[in-house]
Short mmCIF file of C-alpha atoms and ligand atoms in Angstrom, two decimals:
data_model
loop_
_atom_site.label_atom_id
_atom_site.label_comp_id
_atom_site.label_asym_id
_atom_site.label_seq_id
_atom_site.Cartn_x
_atom_site.Cartn_y
_atom_site.Cartn_z
CA MET A 1 -3.80 -30.38 7.23
CA ALA A 2 -5.97 -27.17 8.53
CA THR A 3 -7.81 -28.10 11.32
CA THR A 4 -11.23 -26.40 11.68
CA ALA A 5 -10.51 -23.47 13.72
CA ALA A 6 -12.85 -22.62 17.15
CA LEU A 7 -14.84 -19.34 16.12
CA PRO A 8 -13.20 -15.96 17.20
CA ASP A 9 -14.80 -13.72 20.03
CA VAL A 10 -16.50 -11.45 16.55
CA HIS A 11 -19.45 -9.87 16.11
CA PRO A 12 -22.58 -10.88 16.72
CA LEU A 13 -23.85 -10.29 11.94
CA LEU A 14 -20.03 -11.90 11.18
CA LYS A 15 -19.78 -15.39 13.86
CA ASP A 16 -24.01 -16.17 12.07
CA PHE A 17 -22.27 -15.60 8.77
CA LEU A 18 -18.89 -17.63 9.68
CA GLY A 19 -21.51 -20.35 11.03
CA ARG A 20 -22.47 -21.56 7.98
CA ARG A 21 -22.12 -24.95 6.83
CA VAL A 22 -20.84 -23.64 3.36
CA HIS A 23 -20.46 -20.60 1.68
CA THR A 24 -22.58 -20.81 -1.39
CA LEU A 25 -22.33 -18.02 -4.37
CA LEU A 26 -24.13 -15.86 -5.75
CA ILE A 27 -25.71 -16.17 -8.70
CA ASP A 28 -28.75 -14.38 -10.22
CA GLY A 29 -29.33 -13.31 -6.34
CA ARG A 30 -29.57 -16.79 -4.94
CA PRO A 31 -27.18 -18.17 -3.58
CA VAL A 32 -26.34 -21.64 -5.39
CA GLU A 33 -23.74 -24.36 -4.87
CA ALA A 34 -21.15 -24.61 -7.72
CA ALA A 35 -22.23 -26.99 -11.45
CA SER A 36 -19.11 -29.43 -9.90
CA GLY A 37 -19.97 -29.85 -6.44
CA LYS A 38 -16.46 -29.04 -5.48
CA THR A 39 -15.78 -26.48 -2.49
CA PHE A 40 -11.71 -25.55 -0.78
CA ALA A 41 -11.24 -24.00 1.78
CA THR A 42 -10.25 -20.60 2.28
CA LEU A 43 -8.01 -20.60 5.79
CA ASN A 44 -7.03 -17.95 8.03
CA PRO A 45 -3.77 -16.90 7.57
CA ALA A 46 -3.25 -15.97 11.31
CA THR A 47 -3.30 -19.55 12.62
CA GLY A 48 -3.82 -21.50 9.11
CA GLU A 49 -7.27 -22.81 10.67
CA THR A 50 -9.86 -23.54 7.96
CA LEU A 51 -12.31 -20.13 8.43
CA GLY A 52 -14.27 -21.23 6.17
CA VAL A 53 -15.55 -23.70 3.18
CA VAL A 54 -16.73 -22.28 -0.58
CA CYS A 55 -18.09 -23.76 -3.34
CA GLU A 56 -15.82 -23.84 -5.74
CA ALA A 57 -16.95 -22.25 -9.06
CA ASP A 58 -15.36 -23.18 -12.80
CA GLY A 59 -16.50 -22.30 -16.00
CA ALA A 60 -19.89 -23.73 -15.98
CA ASP A 61 -21.18 -21.30 -13.06
CA VAL A 62 -19.91 -18.57 -15.02
CA ASP A 63 -21.80 -19.35 -17.68
CA ARG A 64 -25.07 -19.33 -15.71
CA ALA A 65 -23.36 -16.28 -13.91
CA VAL A 66 -23.19 -14.13 -17.13
CA ALA A 67 -26.45 -15.87 -18.35
CA ALA A 68 -27.91 -14.47 -15.17
CA ALA A 69 -25.74 -10.84 -16.06
CA ARG A 70 -27.48 -10.61 -19.37
CA ALA A 71 -30.67 -11.12 -18.49
CA ALA A 72 -30.97 -8.49 -14.92
CA LEU A 73 -28.57 -5.82 -17.64
CA GLU A 74 -31.71 -6.41 -19.86
CA GLY A 75 -34.83 -6.71 -17.27
CA PRO A 76 -35.01 -4.25 -14.46
CA TRP A 77 -31.21 -2.91 -13.91
CA SER A 78 -31.85 -1.08 -16.80
CA LYS A 79 -35.34 -0.13 -16.98
CA MET A 80 -34.19 1.22 -13.05
CA SER A 81 -33.63 5.16 -13.04
CA PRO A 82 -30.47 6.93 -12.50
CA ALA A 83 -31.74 8.48 -9.12
CA GLU A 84 -33.04 4.99 -8.68
CA ARG A 85 -29.46 3.53 -9.11
CA GLU A 86 -28.00 6.31 -6.97
CA LYS A 87 -29.97 5.45 -3.48
CA VAL A 88 -29.31 2.05 -3.71
CA LEU A 89 -25.85 2.49 -4.09
CA HIS A 90 -26.28 4.67 -1.64
CA LYS A 91 -28.54 2.61 0.93
CA ALA A 92 -25.71 0.33 0.33
CA ALA A 93 -23.35 2.44 1.58
CA ASP A 94 -25.13 3.34 5.00
CA LEU A 95 -25.23 -1.03 5.72
CA LEU A 96 -21.98 -1.38 5.27
CA GLU A 97 -21.35 1.85 7.29
CA ALA A 98 -23.86 -0.19 10.09
CA ARG A 99 -21.91 -3.21 9.19
CA ALA A 100 -18.14 -1.75 9.29
CA GLU A 101 -17.48 -4.01 12.87
CA ALA A 102 -18.39 -6.99 11.47
CA PHE A 103 -16.69 -6.78 8.06
CA ALA A 104 -13.24 -5.45 9.16
CA GLN A 105 -13.63 -8.57 11.53
CA LEU A 106 -14.26 -10.57 8.24
CA GLU A 107 -11.21 -8.87 5.92
CA THR A 108 -8.75 -9.32 9.29
CA LEU A 109 -9.88 -13.28 10.04
CA ASP A 110 -8.94 -14.45 6.24
CA ASN A 111 -6.46 -12.27 4.49
CA GLY A 112 -4.27 -11.56 7.75
CA LYS A 113 -4.12 -7.67 8.13
CA PRO A 114 -4.53 -6.00 11.48
CA ILE A 115 -7.76 -4.86 12.44
CA ARG A 116 -6.13 -1.52 12.70
CA GLU A 117 -6.09 -1.29 9.53
CA ALA A 118 -9.49 -2.77 7.79
CA LYS A 119 -10.67 -0.54 10.74
CA ASN A 120 -9.99 2.16 9.73
CA GLY A 121 -8.11 1.61 6.01
CA ASP A 122 -10.28 -0.62 3.99
CA LEU A 123 -13.63 0.00 5.47
CA PRO A 124 -13.72 3.94 5.35
CA LEU A 125 -12.20 3.88 2.02
CA ALA A 126 -14.55 1.01 0.69
CA ILE A 127 -17.90 2.21 2.66
CA GLY A 128 -16.26 5.81 1.06
CA LEU A 129 -16.05 4.51 -3.35
CA LEU A 130 -20.39 3.59 -2.35
CA ARG A 131 -20.54 7.07 -1.68
CA TYR A 132 -18.20 8.71 -4.72
CA PHE A 133 -20.40 6.43 -7.03
CA GLY A 134 -23.37 6.68 -5.34
CA GLY A 135 -23.46 10.65 -7.06
CA TRP A 136 -22.85 10.01 -9.79
CA PRO A 137 -25.34 8.87 -12.19
CA THR A 138 -27.44 11.64 -12.83
CA LYS A 139 -24.48 13.09 -13.73
CA ILE A 140 -23.12 10.81 -16.57
CA HIS A 141 -24.50 12.33 -19.29
CA GLY A 142 -23.36 12.98 -23.61
CA GLU A 143 -22.67 15.89 -25.04
CA THR A 144 -23.85 18.26 -28.69
CA THR A 145 -21.31 18.64 -30.87
CA PRO A 146 -21.55 20.87 -33.06
CA VAL A 147 -21.17 19.54 -36.37
CA SER A 148 -19.59 20.54 -39.99
CA VAL A 149 -20.25 18.38 -43.32
CA PRO A 150 -17.45 19.32 -45.43
CA TYR A 151 -19.31 17.77 -48.56
CA PHE A 152 -22.83 18.21 -46.66
CA PRO A 153 -21.57 22.81 -46.94
CA GLY A 154 -25.01 25.11 -44.78
CA ALA A 155 -26.47 21.05 -43.70
CA LYS A 156 -27.66 21.45 -40.91
CA PHE A 157 -27.34 18.68 -38.13
CA LEU A 158 -28.46 17.31 -34.03
CA HIS A 159 -25.79 15.38 -32.77
CA TYR A 160 -25.47 14.48 -29.47
CA THR A 161 -23.37 11.83 -27.70
CA VAL A 162 -24.29 9.47 -24.83
CA ARG A 163 -23.36 7.58 -22.52
CA GLU A 164 -23.84 3.83 -22.30
CA PRO A 165 -22.93 1.23 -19.53
CA VAL A 166 -20.62 -1.50 -22.29
CA GLY A 167 -22.07 -4.15 -20.95
CA VAL A 168 -21.65 -6.90 -19.06
CA VAL A 169 -18.34 -6.32 -16.57
CA GLY A 170 -15.58 -9.82 -15.40
CA ALA A 171 -13.95 -8.70 -12.25
CA ILE A 172 -10.49 -10.54 -11.40
CA ILE A 173 -10.13 -9.38 -7.80
CA PRO A 174 -6.30 -10.44 -5.60
CA TRP A 175 -6.40 -10.90 -2.66
CA ASN A 176 -4.34 -7.45 -0.68
CA PHE A 177 -7.49 -5.49 0.19
CA PRO A 178 -10.38 -8.19 -1.06
CA LEU A 179 -13.47 -6.48 0.25
CA LEU A 180 -11.60 -2.44 -1.23
CA MET A 181 -11.10 -3.83 -4.34
CA ALA A 182 -14.25 -5.94 -4.63
CA VAL A 183 -16.17 -2.39 -4.37
CA GLU A 184 -14.01 -0.36 -6.44
CA ARG A 185 -14.96 -2.25 -9.06
CA LEU A 186 -18.77 -2.61 -8.07
CA ALA A 187 -19.21 1.21 -7.26
CA PRO A 188 -18.18 2.47 -11.07
CA ALA A 189 -19.55 -0.48 -12.78
CA LEU A 190 -23.14 -0.51 -10.79
CA ALA A 191 -23.17 3.28 -11.13
CA CYS A 192 -22.36 3.22 -15.06
CA GLY A 193 -25.05 0.78 -15.13
CA ASN A 194 -23.33 -2.28 -16.10
CA ALA A 195 -24.32 -5.79 -14.62
CA VAL A 196 -21.05 -7.26 -12.38
CA VAL A 197 -19.68 -10.89 -12.78
CA LEU A 198 -17.23 -10.70 -9.45
CA LYS A 199 -14.44 -12.65 -8.62
CA PRO A 200 -12.68 -12.99 -5.69
CA ALA A 201 -9.23 -14.67 -5.25
CA GLU A 202 -9.76 -18.00 -3.75
CA GLN A 203 -7.43 -17.12 -0.74
CA THR A 204 -10.07 -14.65 0.41
CA PRO A 205 -13.45 -15.28 -1.43
CA LEU A 206 -15.90 -14.28 2.30
CA SER A 207 -16.58 -10.90 2.63
CA ALA A 208 -17.29 -10.18 -1.26
CA LEU A 209 -20.20 -12.66 -0.62
CA TRP A 210 -21.06 -11.29 2.57
CA LEU A 211 -21.20 -7.62 0.17
CA GLY A 212 -23.10 -9.39 -2.91
CA GLU A 213 -25.39 -10.62 -0.57
CA LEU A 214 -25.53 -6.58 1.24
CA LEU A 215 -26.10 -5.67 -2.94
CA LEU A 216 -29.33 -7.27 -2.39
CA GLU A 217 -29.97 -6.57 0.48
CA ALA A 218 -30.08 -2.56 -0.31
CA GLY A 219 -32.28 -3.33 -3.26
CA VAL A 220 -29.80 -3.70 -6.12
CA PRO A 221 -32.42 -6.25 -8.73
CA ALA A 222 -30.92 -10.34 -8.87
CA GLY A 223 -28.37 -11.46 -11.75
CA VAL A 224 -27.03 -7.53 -11.32
CA VAL A 225 -23.94 -8.56 -8.80
CA ASN A 226 -22.83 -12.22 -9.74
CA VAL A 227 -19.79 -13.91 -7.18
CA VAL A 228 -18.03 -16.55 -8.01
CA PRO A 229 -15.17 -17.63 -6.38
CA GLY A 230 -13.06 -20.03 -7.52
CA TYR A 231 -9.56 -20.95 -8.74
CA GLY A 232 -7.69 -18.50 -11.35
CA PRO A 233 -6.82 -20.52 -13.93
CA THR A 234 -10.77 -22.53 -14.40
CA ALA A 235 -12.98 -19.74 -13.09
CA GLY A 236 -10.76 -16.76 -14.05
CA ALA A 237 -9.72 -18.30 -17.22
CA ALA A 238 -13.85 -18.42 -17.96
CA ILE A 239 -14.52 -14.67 -17.42
CA ALA A 240 -11.15 -13.98 -19.33
CA ARG A 241 -12.70 -15.62 -22.31
CA HIS A 242 -16.09 -15.07 -21.86
CA GLY A 243 -17.27 -14.52 -25.10
CA GLN A 244 -20.70 -12.97 -23.56
CA ILE A 245 -18.30 -10.75 -21.25
CA ASP A 246 -17.99 -7.52 -22.48
CA LYS A 247 -15.54 -6.12 -19.95
CA VAL A 248 -12.69 -7.42 -17.76
CA THR A 249 -11.59 -4.89 -14.94
CA PHE A 250 -8.05 -7.29 -13.63
CA THR A 251 -5.62 -6.21 -10.34
CA GLY A 252 -3.10 -8.59 -9.34
CA SER A 253 0.57 -9.95 -11.02
CA THR A 254 2.02 -8.59 -14.05
CA GLU A 255 1.73 -12.97 -15.50
CA VAL A 256 -1.13 -13.07 -14.84
CA GLY A 257 -2.83 -10.04 -16.48
CA ARG A 258 -0.45 -10.91 -19.81
CA GLU A 259 -2.42 -14.10 -19.72
CA VAL A 260 -6.14 -12.28 -19.54
CA VAL A 261 -5.25 -9.72 -22.06
CA LYS A 262 -4.00 -12.37 -23.98
CA ALA A 263 -7.62 -14.24 -23.29
CA SER A 264 -8.91 -11.11 -24.11
CA ALA A 265 -8.85 -10.85 -27.92
CA GLY A 266 -11.06 -13.60 -28.94
CA ASN A 267 -14.43 -10.96 -28.94
CA MET A 268 -12.23 -8.28 -28.06
CA LYS A 269 -13.52 -7.19 -24.52
CA ARG A 270 -12.29 -3.89 -23.66
CA ILE A 271 -10.51 -4.45 -20.23
CA SER A 272 -8.25 -2.66 -17.86
CA MET A 273 -4.79 -3.51 -15.57
CA GLU A 274 -3.60 -2.63 -12.52
CA LEU A 275 -1.02 -5.37 -11.82
CA GLY A 276 2.35 -4.94 -9.63
CA GLY A 277 4.68 -2.10 -8.71
CA LYS A 278 8.42 -2.19 -7.51
CA SER A 279 7.63 1.43 -6.25
CA PRO A 280 10.45 4.80 -5.61
CA ASN A 281 10.25 6.16 -2.23
CA ILE A 282 13.08 9.30 -2.69
CA VAL A 283 14.44 10.90 0.47
CA PHE A 284 16.52 13.97 -0.31
CA ALA A 285 18.12 14.74 2.31
CA ASP A 286 16.40 18.80 3.17
CA ALA A 287 13.16 16.32 3.50
CA ASP A 288 11.46 16.22 7.14
CA LEU A 289 13.34 12.80 8.05
CA GLU A 290 11.06 12.01 11.02
CA ALA A 291 8.05 12.58 8.68
CA ALA A 292 10.23 10.26 5.71
CA ALA A 293 10.74 7.38 7.77
CA LYS A 294 7.86 7.34 9.51
CA GLY A 295 6.13 7.65 5.39
CA ILE A 296 9.06 5.11 4.09
CA PHE A 297 7.77 2.53 7.19
CA MET A 298 4.03 3.49 5.90
CA GLY A 299 5.32 2.18 2.57
CA ILE A 300 6.72 -0.94 2.83
CA PHE A 301 5.19 -2.36 5.98
CA TYR A 302 1.37 -1.32 5.77
CA ASN A 303 -0.87 -4.44 5.05
CA GLN A 304 2.81 -6.38 5.09
CA GLY A 305 3.77 -5.62 2.45
CA GLN A 306 1.18 -6.27 -0.36
CA CYS A 307 0.12 -3.59 -1.64
CA CYS A 308 0.77 -2.94 -4.83
CA SER A 309 2.07 0.87 -4.14
CA ALA A 310 4.07 -0.85 -1.72
CA GLY A 311 7.14 2.26 -1.55
CA SER A 312 9.97 -1.09 -1.90
CA ARG A 313 13.31 0.86 -3.60
CA VAL A 314 13.82 3.47 -0.69
CA PHE A 315 16.25 5.19 -2.16
CA ILE A 316 18.14 8.56 0.42
CA GLU A 317 20.88 10.89 -0.05
CA ARG A 318 24.08 10.83 0.75
CA PRO A 319 24.55 13.10 3.08
CA ALA A 320 21.87 11.25 4.67
CA TYR A 321 21.67 8.16 3.93
CA ASP A 322 23.12 6.32 7.50
CA LYS A 323 21.19 8.10 9.78
CA MET A 324 17.98 7.60 7.75
CA VAL A 325 19.56 3.01 7.22
CA SER A 326 19.39 3.05 10.99
CA ALA A 327 16.33 5.26 11.97
CA LEU A 328 15.04 2.57 9.61
CA ALA A 329 15.95 -1.22 10.90
CA GLU A 330 15.67 0.55 14.76
CA ARG A 331 11.72 1.52 14.18
CA ALA A 332 11.67 -2.36 12.23
CA LYS A 333 12.54 -4.44 15.94
CA THR A 334 8.84 -1.97 17.60
CA VAL A 335 6.95 -3.89 15.46
CA LYS A 336 4.45 -5.93 17.15
CA GLN A 337 3.18 -8.95 14.95
CA GLY A 338 0.64 -11.06 16.16
CA ASN A 339 -2.95 -11.37 16.82
CA PRO A 340 -3.82 -9.29 13.65
CA LEU A 341 -7.41 -8.67 15.61
CA ASP A 342 -6.51 -7.99 18.80
CA PRO A 343 -6.29 -3.48 18.09
CA LYS A 344 -2.49 -2.75 19.64
CA THR A 345 -0.96 -5.53 15.88
CA HIS A 346 1.28 -3.32 14.46
CA MET A 347 1.79 -6.49 11.44
CA GLY A 348 -0.02 -9.40 10.72
CA PRO A 349 1.24 -12.75 8.71
CA LEU A 350 1.24 -12.97 4.75
CA VAL A 351 -2.33 -14.28 3.54
CA SER A 352 -0.45 -18.04 2.30
CA ALA A 353 1.92 -20.13 3.96
CA GLU A 354 2.16 -19.78 -0.63
CA GLN A 355 2.81 -15.72 -0.35
CA ARG A 356 4.97 -16.26 2.87
CA ASP A 357 7.41 -18.95 1.62
CA ARG A 358 8.23 -16.44 -2.19
CA VAL A 359 8.89 -13.90 0.31
CA LEU A 360 11.76 -15.93 2.15
CA ALA A 361 12.94 -16.98 -1.11
CA TYR A 362 13.54 -12.97 -1.70
CA ILE A 363 15.30 -12.26 1.37
CA GLU A 364 17.24 -15.46 0.58
CA SER A 365 18.32 -14.29 -2.48
CA GLY A 366 19.39 -10.85 -0.50
CA LYS A 367 21.68 -12.19 1.25
CA LYS A 368 22.73 -14.30 -1.31
CA GLU A 369 23.53 -11.33 -3.45
CA GLY A 370 25.47 -8.76 -1.21
CA ALA A 371 22.22 -6.98 0.41
CA GLN A 372 23.08 -5.77 3.73
CA LEU A 373 20.42 -6.56 6.18
CA LEU A 374 19.81 -4.28 8.99
CA SER A 375 16.64 -5.66 10.66
CA GLY A 376 14.40 -9.35 10.27
CA GLY A 377 15.75 -11.61 7.86
CA ALA A 378 13.63 -14.42 8.72
CA ALA A 379 9.38 -15.93 8.90
CA ALA A 380 8.73 -14.13 12.86
CA ALA A 381 7.26 -17.49 15.53
CA GLY A 382 4.14 -18.25 15.98
CA PRO A 383 1.60 -21.07 14.06
CA GLY A 384 0.72 -18.49 10.52
CA TYR A 385 2.41 -16.95 8.46
CA PHE A 386 4.50 -13.97 9.56
CA ILE A 387 7.64 -12.06 8.97
CA GLN A 388 9.46 -10.35 10.44
CA PRO A 389 9.36 -6.82 8.90
CA THR A 390 13.07 -6.45 7.12
CA VAL A 391 14.89 -4.19 6.56
CA PHE A 392 17.83 -4.63 3.33
CA GLY A 393 20.63 -1.50 3.45
CA GLY A 394 23.68 -1.23 0.60
CA VAL A 395 21.11 -2.58 -2.41
CA LYS A 396 22.05 -2.69 -6.23
CA ASP A 397 19.75 -1.13 -8.74
CA GLU A 398 21.07 -4.92 -10.45
CA MET A 399 19.97 -6.72 -7.16
CA LYS A 400 16.80 -9.08 -7.58
CA ILE A 401 15.03 -7.87 -4.28
CA SER A 402 15.79 -4.14 -5.97
CA ARG A 403 13.85 -5.26 -9.17
CA GLU A 404 11.23 -7.91 -8.73
CA GLU A 405 8.02 -7.03 -6.49
CA ILE A 406 8.52 -8.94 -3.70
CA PHE A 407 4.68 -8.22 -1.87
CA GLY A 408 6.48 -8.17 1.84
CA PRO A 409 7.67 -6.74 4.66
CA VAL A 410 10.67 -6.54 2.98
CA VAL A 411 12.49 -3.10 1.58
CA ALA A 412 15.94 -1.84 -0.08
CA VAL A 413 17.24 0.58 1.27
CA MET A 414 20.31 2.54 -2.06
CA PRO A 415 22.34 5.92 -1.81
CA PHE A 416 22.18 8.07 -4.10
CA ASP A 417 24.07 11.87 -4.70
CA THR A 418 22.60 13.47 -7.98
CA ILE A 419 18.88 13.71 -9.19
CA ASP A 420 19.59 13.09 -12.34
CA GLU A 421 21.22 10.01 -11.12
CA VAL A 422 18.44 9.51 -8.98
CA MET A 423 15.54 10.44 -11.53
CA ALA A 424 16.24 7.72 -13.76
CA ARG A 425 17.09 5.04 -12.08
CA ALA A 426 14.11 4.59 -9.90
CA ASN A 427 12.77 5.34 -13.39
CA SER A 428 14.54 2.09 -14.70
CA SER A 429 11.36 -0.34 -13.77
CA ASP A 430 9.36 -2.06 -16.20
CA TYR A 431 6.76 -1.23 -13.06
CA GLY A 432 5.45 2.82 -12.67
CA LEU A 433 2.56 2.16 -10.53
CA VAL A 434 3.22 5.24 -7.77
CA ALA A 435 6.58 7.16 -7.04
CA ALA A 436 7.32 9.61 -3.51
CA VAL A 437 9.56 12.44 -3.06
CA TRP A 438 10.59 13.64 0.45
CA THR A 439 11.72 17.23 0.09
CA LYS A 440 10.97 20.67 1.20
CA ASP A 441 12.22 22.43 -1.55
CA VAL A 442 9.18 22.58 -3.86
CA LYS A 443 10.85 23.06 -6.93
CA LYS A 444 12.64 19.49 -6.34
CA ALA A 445 9.19 18.09 -6.41
CA HIS A 446 8.05 20.09 -9.22
CA GLN A 447 10.85 18.46 -10.91
CA ALA A 448 10.74 14.85 -9.83
CA ALA A 449 6.80 14.81 -9.96
CA ALA A 450 7.25 15.13 -13.73
CA LYS A 451 10.35 13.61 -14.41
CA LEU A 452 9.26 10.28 -13.03
CA LYS A 453 7.18 7.74 -14.14
CA ALA A 454 4.51 6.77 -12.37
CA GLY A 455 0.37 6.40 -12.06
CA THR A 456 0.32 9.14 -9.12
CA VAL A 457 3.47 10.57 -7.03
CA TRP A 458 3.00 10.99 -3.87
CA ILE A 459 5.21 14.04 -2.14
CA ASN A 460 5.91 14.55 0.73
CA CYS A 461 3.10 11.06 2.04
CA TYR A 462 3.32 8.37 0.90
CA HIS A 463 -0.01 5.25 0.18
CA PHE A 464 -2.79 8.67 0.31
CA VAL A 465 -5.68 6.91 -1.56
CA ASP A 466 -9.21 8.66 -2.14
CA ALA A 467 -12.18 7.30 -4.03
CA ALA A 468 -12.01 10.45 -6.02
CA ALA A 469 -8.79 10.44 -7.02
CA PRO A 470 -7.67 8.64 -10.61
CA TRP A 471 -5.46 5.55 -9.64
CA GLY A 472 -3.27 3.57 -12.04
CA GLY A 473 0.04 2.54 -13.84
CA VAL A 474 2.00 3.12 -16.50
CA LYS A 475 4.16 0.61 -18.03
CA GLN A 476 3.74 -2.96 -17.38
CA SER A 477 1.43 -1.70 -13.85
CA GLY A 478 -0.90 -1.23 -16.29
CA TYR A 479 -3.71 1.29 -18.11
CA GLY A 480 -6.76 2.67 -17.25
CA ARG A 481 -7.74 4.07 -14.39
CA GLU A 482 -9.70 3.21 -11.48
CA LYS A 483 -11.54 5.94 -8.54
CA GLY A 484 -11.89 9.30 -9.95
CA GLN A 485 -14.51 10.56 -12.66
CA TYR A 486 -11.73 8.60 -14.78
CA ALA A 487 -13.92 5.27 -14.22
CA LEU A 488 -16.49 5.71 -15.29
CA GLU A 489 -13.86 5.38 -18.76
CA ASN A 490 -13.67 2.05 -18.19
CA TYR A 491 -17.60 1.36 -17.60
CA THR A 492 -19.03 3.13 -20.11
CA SER A 493 -18.70 3.61 -24.24
CA LEU A 494 -20.39 6.69 -26.09
CA LYS A 495 -22.01 6.33 -28.11
CA SER A 496 -22.40 8.99 -31.21
CA VAL A 497 -25.81 9.97 -32.44
CA TRP A 498 -27.08 11.99 -35.62
CA VAL A 499 -30.87 13.73 -36.56
CA ASP A 500 -30.93 15.01 -39.73
CA LEU A 501 -32.25 18.83 -40.01
CA ASN A 502 -32.25 19.67 -43.35
P1 LIG B 1 -2.84 -13.76 -8.90
O1 LIG B 1 -2.65 -12.85 -10.21
O2 LIG B 1 -2.18 -15.53 -9.15
O3 LIG B 1 -3.86 -13.42 -8.82
C1 LIG B 1 -4.86 -12.84 -8.75
C2 LIG B 1 -6.46 -12.57 -9.39
O4 LIG B 1 -6.17 -13.71 -10.58
C3 LIG B 1 -6.97 -13.89 -8.16
O5 LIG B 1 -8.74 -13.94 -8.57
C4 LIG B 1 -6.07 -15.20 -9.86
O6 LIG B 1 -7.48 -16.13 -8.80
C5 LIG B 1 -6.49 -14.67 -10.32
N1 LIG B 1 -6.13 -15.47 -11.89
C6 LIG B 1 -5.06 -16.55 -11.45
N2 LIG B 1 -4.00 -17.18 -12.65
C7 LIG B 1 -5.40 -16.82 -13.56
C8 LIG B 1 -5.96 -16.32 -15.16
N3 LIG B 1 -4.89 -18.19 -15.39
N4 LIG B 1 -7.05 -16.48 -15.51
C9 LIG B 1 -8.04 -16.27 -14.55
N5 LIG B 1 -7.63 -14.49 -13.49
C10 LIG B 1 -6.67 -15.76 -12.83
O7 LIG B 1 -1.76 -12.82 -8.21
P2 LIG B 1 -0.80 -14.03 -6.95
O8 LIG B 1 -1.07 -15.52 -7.15
O9 LIG B 1 -1.84 -14.35 -5.66
O10 LIG B 1 -0.17 -13.64 -6.20
C11 LIG B 1 1.57 -13.44 -7.00
C12 LIG B 1 2.22 -12.53 -7.78
O11 LIG B 1 1.12 -11.52 -8.07
C13 LIG B 1 2.21 -11.13 -5.35
O12 LIG B 1 3.30 -12.43 -5.10
C14 LIG B 1 2.66 -9.93 -6.40
O13 LIG B 1 3.54 -9.50 -6.64
C15 LIG B 1 1.44 -9.62 -7.30
N6 LIG B 1 0.58 -9.80 -7.06
C16 LIG B 1 -0.31 -8.12 -7.28
C17 LIG B 1 -1.72 -7.51 -7.35
C18 LIG B 1 -1.79 -5.77 -6.73
O14 LIG B 1 -2.49 -4.86 -6.03
N7 LIG B 1 -1.06 -5.92 -7.99
C19 LIG B 1 -2.44 -8.55 -5.80
C20 LIG B 1 -2.36 -9.62 -5.77
C21 LIG B 1 -0.74 -10.52 -6.43
MG1 LIG B 2 -8.51 -16.99 3.66
#
């Protein structure tokens, strides 16, 4: 049974926020309790203690949130000019920047990620997304089209297109980058003039709730952003099947993604899906091996390996294999695990006991199937949900640890001999989110980039993302692109207007 922790030494604003008796839902710009009166606890995974008590939304609350979103959409939000919407998003970016320290601490406390990652990764990226999409409202426009009508020769028409908001957007997001995922959905959705019902993950609901309040303060009208923390089968499923939600954006497991697609069919809502991965990180022997070792390391151990884009299958060209494997195993032993609020900590706990146990089961399966355990391989000491950074060598393609998404600090390392062989093996996954190639040979790099079946290919780098660069997968890693101008496709629908000039 979890116990409530004494408040840690954090930013005064965060101390106030965490001191609340209960964290309410945000519906129609107001803090409200769940209709059922239910609450749930969110834990600090570094200690297993309760960090906050949160109102638990279900279908009835989703209904209220959708009604508020619909009313806001048809009311004040659509009456704001694009320039005013830009101002609001930029104000939100400024507010988040001013409170970056407090938000970073909250991410670390609720999710377990090391503060240095929250501060240097999640927060700047979230602020960047608000700024990037904050620039779009005045630039989203239609076009005129030189139409010809074959059955009316010589006739003149004016034809133009208009990009309109899709309407009410339901966003179901996971726990690995709680604030970043929320902003990644909200920024483009709001830039395009939609209203949103956001369901954060039950493991990490706090930063989305705090962000909702910040957006109100920035001038987003009440009801435009509603935040309804709750569980997947209740609150999440209610969003997926809701008849008054026009679009769902989902990030999480492929398994749940499939359920969301099915549920969306009822009212033919539009969907975009950002799902799992088992991404190949390929090192040719001619690469800068030191840079590659760092890249592999970051690729799999960033955020405790809880990244959809984790480089969890590492292929190393045989002449470099032994050297690279021992470099990785050695480096894994130097990782500093501990209190994630300590700026010197490299690696925090996994998000939950459930996730830790899931990952430990994969480690056991790797051992059983005969992979060679080179470092780690067990839970780490401490009351929290820590796992040692784990490197398996000599992994075979057919082993479970080489096929399934582990979502933890576990890497499968394998040798290869030729480029054709490694391309085929890299592509032999059901997933296709990202891939990386390390080589000094430009030709080889581009040949590989062309062949790899992935939404993103990194050449001599890993985990680089930006608000302006599209992000998404192929195959069972999902469809649709978040970020960049491509995200605007997700959040607008195109209207075709004809004017008879004859
Ligand atoms: P999940 O897919 O169950 O959770 C993601 C979100 O979906 C959460 O907000 C959850 O409440 C919601 N959800 C769950 N069931 C739902 C339903 N029936 N209808 C609508 N929404 C629902 O992921 P979970 O269980 O937390 O993690 C399991 C595995 O999923 C991980 O080990 C990892 O492999 C993968 N995953 C991938 C992520 C990614 O970024 N692509 C993020 C989180 C998990
Ligand atoms: Mg938590």
